[in-house]
């Protein structure tokens, strides 16, 4: 569905109202498990990133040694933070790796990657859950707006001959317009939110490449 800016007096409200009407009808036709997924992004939802997706090194699934290494824990926080440019993170990683004794460097890097992957998955899970909560609230708001729209028709018919109903109609229209505009503004934010898991995933792949490049075996 597309809406042309300027074609309607308030194109944002019109687009939102059309989205709500079409979207709610489409939801009713979906299987229950699809509706419950609450995933609004065009990107496919990947719940957990695995080492096999980005790493050709040793298995790290069962490694937890990074949890008992304070220095490694601090480094992991720097590496996974999207506020830290990847170039700076790579420099911190290289300096740390050079400080490790040769006989244990690969093992340390392997443990480090396990910690990076676990931390990124934990952070990413919070983001995914937040997106789904946001979408759930959008669905609830869409249902409320649809009910308001249905009620407006009856109020308009009543207001034609009832002064009290005219006042009720004005208040109902104001609520409907406010909720529809609020819905449209929130809907605009979804594509931006959906980019965050993609950015986190790219960070994980970049870190895996950097860590693997520092290993001898």
mmCIF file of C-alpha atoms in Angstrom:
data_model
loop_
_atom_site.group_PDB
_atom_site.id
_atom_site.type_symbol
_atom_site.label_atom_id
_atom_site.label_comp_id
_atom_site.label_asym_id
_atom_site.label_seq_id
_atom_site.Cartn_x
_atom_site.Cartn_y
_atom_site.Cartn_z
ATOM 1 C CA UNK A 1 0.000 0.000 0.000
ATOM 2 C CA UNK A 2 1.345 3.450 -0.947
ATOM 3 C CA UNK A 3 0.065 6.936 -0.135
ATOM 4 C CA UNK A 4 0.839 10.066 -2.098
ATOM 5 C CA UNK A 5 1.887 13.044 -0.023
ATOM 6 C CA UNK A 6 -0.404 16.011 -0.648
ATOM 7 C CA UNK A 7 -3.244 14.059 -2.254
ATOM 8 C CA UNK A 8 -5.341 14.135 0.950
ATOM 9 C CA UNK A 9 -5.779 17.093 3.350
ATOM 10 C CA UNK A 10 -3.917 15.126 6.016
ATOM 11 C CA UNK A 11 -2.080 12.417 4.105
ATOM 12 C CA UNK A 12 -0.405 10.977 7.235
ATOM 13 C CA UNK A 13 -3.751 10.341 8.931
ATOM 14 C CA UNK A 14 -5.220 8.875 5.764
ATOM 15 C CA UNK A 15 -2.260 6.540 5.247
ATOM 16 C CA UNK A 16 -2.377 5.452 8.867
ATOM 17 C CA UNK A 17 -6.100 4.785 8.694
ATOM 18 C CA UNK A 18 -5.659 2.715 5.513
ATOM 19 C CA UNK A 19 -2.753 0.797 7.066
ATOM 20 C CA UNK A 20 -4.855 0.028 10.141
ATOM 21 C CA UNK A 21 -7.837 -1.157 8.100
ATOM 22 C CA UNK A 22 -5.786 -3.331 5.727
ATOM 23 C CA UNK A 23 -3.368 -4.542 8.375
ATOM 24 C CA UNK A 24 -6.027 -5.644 10.829
ATOM 25 C CA UNK A 25 -7.902 -7.550 8.119
ATOM 26 C CA UNK A 26 -4.687 -9.256 7.031
ATOM 27 C CA UNK A 27 -3.890 -10.252 10.598
ATOM 28 C CA UNK A 28 -7.224 -11.989 10.927
ATOM 29 C CA UNK A 29 -6.357 -14.204 7.972
ATOM 30 C CA UNK A 30 -2.939 -15.226 9.303
ATOM 31 C CA UNK A 31 -2.268 -18.413 11.298
ATOM 32 C CA UNK A 32 -2.212 -17.849 15.043
ATOM 33 C CA UNK A 33 1.528 -18.462 15.343
ATOM 34 C CA UNK A 34 2.234 -15.794 12.680
ATOM 35 C CA UNK A 35 0.136 -13.181 14.489
ATOM 36 C CA UNK A 36 1.772 -13.985 17.827
ATOM 37 C CA UNK A 37 5.247 -13.542 16.416
ATOM 38 C CA UNK A 38 4.900 -9.725 16.727
ATOM 39 C CA UNK A 39 7.826 -9.179 14.355
ATOM 40 C CA UNK A 40 7.332 -6.053 12.174
ATOM 41 C CA UNK A 41 10.684 -5.991 10.376
ATOM 42 C CA UNK A 42 11.276 -6.903 6.747
ATOM 43 C CA UNK A 43 14.499 -8.531 7.894
ATOM 44 C CA UNK A 44 14.098 -12.178 8.837
ATOM 45 C CA UNK A 45 14.133 -12.660 12.586
ATOM 46 C CA UNK A 46 17.169 -14.618 13.768
ATOM 47 C CA UNK A 47 16.807 -15.249 17.481
ATOM 48 C CA UNK A 48 20.394 -16.272 18.232
ATOM 49 C CA UNK A 49 23.647 -15.680 16.379
ATOM 50 C CA UNK A 50 25.872 -18.762 16.307
ATOM 51 C CA UNK A 51 29.622 -19.123 15.968
ATOM 52 C CA UNK A 52 29.149 -21.284 12.878
ATOM 53 C CA UNK A 53 27.598 -18.325 11.045
ATOM 54 C CA UNK A 54 30.728 -16.197 11.313
ATOM 55 C CA UNK A 55 33.640 -18.306 12.537
ATOM 56 C CA UNK A 56 35.730 -21.139 11.129
ATOM 57 C CA UNK A 57 37.723 -21.547 14.320
ATOM 58 C CA UNK A 58 37.355 -23.998 17.219
ATOM 59 C CA UNK A 59 34.034 -24.638 18.905
ATOM 60 C CA UNK A 60 33.345 -22.047 21.622
ATOM 61 C CA UNK A 61 29.816 -22.961 22.672
ATOM 62 C CA UNK A 62 30.723 -24.405 26.079
ATOM 63 C CA UNK A 63 33.401 -21.847 27.000
ATOM 64 C CA UNK A 64 32.710 -19.584 29.977
ATOM 65 C CA UNK A 65 36.212 -18.683 31.175
ATOM 66 C CA UNK A 66 35.759 -15.059 30.157
ATOM 67 C CA UNK A 67 33.307 -14.630 33.033
ATOM 68 C CA UNK A 68 36.146 -15.073 35.564
ATOM 69 C CA UNK A 69 38.643 -12.825 33.787
ATOM 70 C CA UNK A 70 38.099 -9.182 34.766
ATOM 71 C CA UNK A 71 40.481 -7.817 32.129
ATOM 72 C CA UNK A 72 38.822 -9.844 29.403
ATOM 73 C CA UNK A 73 35.414 -8.750 30.629
ATOM 74 C CA UNK A 74 36.389 -5.082 30.316
ATOM 75 C CA UNK A 75 37.708 -5.674 26.806
ATOM 76 C CA UNK A 76 34.499 -7.431 25.774
ATOM 77 C CA UNK A 77 32.465 -4.396 26.853
ATOM 78 C CA UNK A 78 34.626 -2.186 24.629
ATOM 79 C CA UNK A 79 34.453 -4.573 21.676
ATOM 80 C CA UNK A 80 30.679 -5.021 21.641
ATOM 81 C CA UNK A 81 29.799 -1.378 22.285
ATOM 82 C CA UNK A 82 28.448 0.210 19.103
ATOM 83 C CA UNK A 83 29.468 3.572 20.577
ATOM 84 C CA UNK A 84 33.101 2.513 20.055
ATOM 85 C CA UNK A 85 34.191 2.761 16.392
ATOM 86 C CA UNK A 86 35.219 -0.589 14.955
ATOM 87 C CA UNK A 87 38.711 0.719 14.194
ATOM 88 C CA UNK A 88 39.247 1.651 17.839
ATOM 89 C CA UNK A 89 37.833 -1.680 18.993
ATOM 90 C CA UNK A 90 40.194 -3.539 16.639
ATOM 91 C CA UNK A 91 43.173 -1.593 18.024
ATOM 92 C CA UNK A 92 42.192 -2.443 21.612
ATOM 93 C CA UNK A 93 41.808 -6.084 20.616
ATOM 94 C CA UNK A 94 45.224 -6.213 18.936
ATOM 95 C CA UNK A 95 46.975 -4.581 21.898
ATOM 96 C CA UNK A 96 45.369 -7.057 24.280
ATOM 97 C CA UNK A 97 46.277 -10.038 22.080
ATOM 98 C CA UNK A 98 49.921 -8.959 21.824
ATOM 99 C CA UNK A 99 50.108 -8.833 25.628
ATOM 100 C CA UNK A 100 49.106 -12.513 25.918
ATOM 101 C CA UNK A 101 51.869 -15.124 26.141
ATOM 102 C CA UNK A 102 52.326 -17.006 22.863
ATOM 103 C CA UNK A 103 51.524 -20.480 24.271
ATOM 104 C CA UNK A 104 48.059 -19.397 25.475
ATOM 105 C CA UNK A 105 47.191 -16.651 23.012
ATOM 106 C CA UNK A 106 44.963 -18.754 20.776
ATOM 107 C CA UNK A 107 43.130 -20.210 23.741
ATOM 108 C CA UNK A 108 42.612 -16.744 25.196
ATOM 109 C CA UNK A 109 41.308 -15.441 21.891
ATOM 110 C CA UNK A 110 38.952 -18.379 21.628
ATOM 111 C CA UNK A 111 37.574 -17.675 25.095
ATOM 112 C CA UNK A 112 37.331 -13.982 24.229
ATOM 113 C CA UNK A 113 35.249 -14.757 21.156
ATOM 114 C CA UNK A 114 32.938 -16.921 23.267
ATOM 115 C CA UNK A 115 32.401 -13.963 25.593
ATOM 116 C CA UNK A 116 31.877 -11.528 22.734
ATOM 117 C CA UNK A 117 29.288 -13.778 21.108
ATOM 118 C CA UNK A 118 27.410 -14.405 24.365
ATOM 119 C CA UNK A 119 27.370 -10.707 25.262
ATOM 120 C CA UNK A 120 26.214 -9.678 21.804
ATOM 121 C CA UNK A 121 23.450 -12.278 21.832
ATOM 122 C CA UNK A 122 22.279 -11.080 25.246
ATOM 123 C CA UNK A 123 22.242 -7.434 24.137
ATOM 124 C CA UNK A 124 20.561 -8.315 20.862
ATOM 125 C CA UNK A 125 17.847 -10.318 22.644
ATOM 126 C CA UNK A 126 16.916 -7.196 24.610
ATOM 127 C CA UNK A 127 16.614 -5.231 21.356
ATOM 128 C CA UNK A 128 14.488 -7.931 19.687
ATOM 129 C CA UNK A 129 12.165 -8.076 22.685
ATOM 130 C CA UNK A 130 11.840 -4.285 22.663
ATOM 131 C CA UNK A 131 10.878 -4.258 18.979
ATOM 132 C CA UNK A 132 8.248 -6.923 19.575
ATOM 133 C CA UNK A 133 6.806 -5.037 22.570
ATOM 134 C CA UNK A 134 6.633 -1.915 20.420
ATOM 135 C CA UNK A 135 4.836 -3.809 17.653
ATOM 136 C CA UNK A 136 2.429 -5.374 20.147
ATOM 137 C CA UNK A 137 1.458 -1.903 21.367
ATOM 138 C CA UNK A 138 1.003 -0.794 17.752
ATOM 139 C CA UNK A 139 -1.371 -3.701 17.143
ATOM 140 C CA UNK A 140 -3.358 -2.782 20.240
ATOM 141 C CA UNK A 141 -3.519 0.856 19.147
ATOM 142 C CA UNK A 142 -4.590 -0.182 15.626
ATOM 143 C CA UNK A 143 -7.451 -2.227 17.058
ATOM 144 C CA UNK A 144 -8.535 0.707 19.234
ATOM 145 C CA UNK A 145 -8.460 3.106 16.283
ATOM 146 C CA UNK A 146 -10.449 0.680 14.162
ATOM 147 C CA UNK A 147 -13.102 0.473 16.893
ATOM 148 C CA UNK A 148 -13.138 4.268 17.161
ATOM 149 C CA UNK A 149 -13.654 4.558 13.401
ATOM 150 C CA UNK A 150 -16.609 2.198 13.522
ATOM 151 C CA UNK A 151 -18.150 4.160 16.404
ATOM 152 C CA UNK A 152 -17.744 7.462 14.542
ATOM 153 C CA UNK A 153 -20.143 6.338 11.825
ATOM 154 C CA UNK A 154 -22.921 5.765 14.332
ATOM 155 C CA UNK A 155 -22.189 9.061 16.105
ATOM 156 C CA UNK A 156 -22.329 11.026 12.847
ATOM 157 C CA UNK A 157 -25.729 9.590 12.032
ATOM 158 C CA UNK A 158 -26.964 10.431 15.521
ATOM 159 C CA UNK A 159 -25.465 13.935 15.481
ATOM 160 C CA UNK A 160 -27.564 14.895 12.465
ATOM 161 C CA UNK A 161 -30.543 15.324 14.783
ATOM 162 C CA UNK A 162 -29.087 15.420 18.297
ATOM 163 C CA UNK A 163 -27.129 18.417 19.684
ATOM 164 C CA UNK A 164 -25.651 16.373 22.515
ATOM 165 C CA UNK A 165 -24.376 13.837 20.022
ATOM 166 C CA UNK A 166 -22.655 16.645 18.087
ATOM 167 C CA UNK A 167 -20.475 17.433 21.096
ATOM 168 C CA UNK A 168 -19.750 13.751 21.585
ATOM 169 C CA UNK A 169 -18.853 13.471 17.900
ATOM 170 C CA UNK A 170 -16.355 16.334 18.099
ATOM 171 C CA UNK A 171 -14.604 14.738 21.090
ATOM 172 C CA UNK A 172 -14.597 11.304 19.423
ATOM 173 C CA UNK A 173 -13.153 12.738 16.195
ATOM 174 C CA UNK A 174 -10.421 14.506 18.155
ATOM 175 C CA UNK A 175 -9.481 11.256 19.929
ATOM 176 C CA UNK A 176 -9.533 9.360 16.651
ATOM 177 C CA UNK A 177 -7.329 11.918 14.878
ATOM 178 C CA UNK A 178 -4.905 12.104 17.797
ATOM 179 C CA UNK A 179 -4.549 8.324 18.069
ATOM 180 C CA UNK A 180 -4.192 7.940 14.295
ATOM 181 C CA UNK A 181 -1.489 10.593 14.110
ATOM 182 C CA UNK A 182 0.317 9.033 17.095
ATOM 183 C CA UNK A 183 0.111 5.617 15.419
ATOM 184 C CA UNK A 184 1.542 7.003 12.165
ATOM 185 C CA UNK A 185 4.470 8.679 13.928
ATOM 186 C CA UNK A 186 5.313 5.486 15.803
ATOM 187 C CA UNK A 187 4.962 3.430 12.628
ATOM 188 C CA UNK A 188 7.578 5.622 10.977
ATOM 189 C CA UNK A 189 10.056 4.624 13.698
ATOM 190 C CA UNK A 190 9.841 0.880 13.030
ATOM 191 C CA UNK A 191 12.256 0.708 10.051
ATOM 192 C CA UNK A 192 14.884 2.530 12.097
ATOM 193 C CA UNK A 193 14.423 0.176 15.040
ATOM 194 C CA UNK A 194 14.696 -2.806 12.706
ATOM 195 C CA UNK A 195 18.153 -1.668 11.613
ATOM 196 C CA UNK A 196 19.572 -2.038 15.135
ATOM 197 C CA UNK A 197 19.686 -5.885 15.155
ATOM 198 C CA UNK A 198 21.327 -5.713 11.713
ATOM 199 C CA UNK A 199 24.003 -3.362 13.047
ATOM 200 C CA UNK A 200 24.603 -5.621 16.042
ATOM 201 C CA UNK A 201 24.916 -8.657 13.769
ATOM 202 C CA UNK A 202 27.416 -6.845 11.548
ATOM 203 C CA UNK A 203 29.434 -5.947 14.644
ATOM 204 C CA UNK A 204 29.542 -9.603 15.634
ATOM 205 C CA UNK A 205 30.798 -10.644 12.183
ATOM 206 C CA UNK A 206 33.441 -7.912 12.183
ATOM 207 C CA UNK A 207 34.691 -8.903 15.632
ATOM 208 C CA UNK A 208 34.790 -12.581 14.711
ATOM 209 C CA UNK A 209 36.945 -11.739 11.695
ATOM 210 C CA UNK A 210 39.296 -9.562 13.748
ATOM 211 C CA UNK A 211 39.711 -12.133 16.527
ATOM 212 C CA UNK A 212 40.218 -15.020 14.104
ATOM 213 C CA UNK A 213 42.887 -13.069 12.228
ATOM 214 C CA UNK A 214 44.972 -12.841 15.408
ATOM 215 C CA UNK A 215 44.992 -16.628 15.952
ATOM 216 C CA UNK A 216 47.774 -18.835 14.646
ATOM 217 C CA UNK A 217 45.680 -22.015 14.363
#
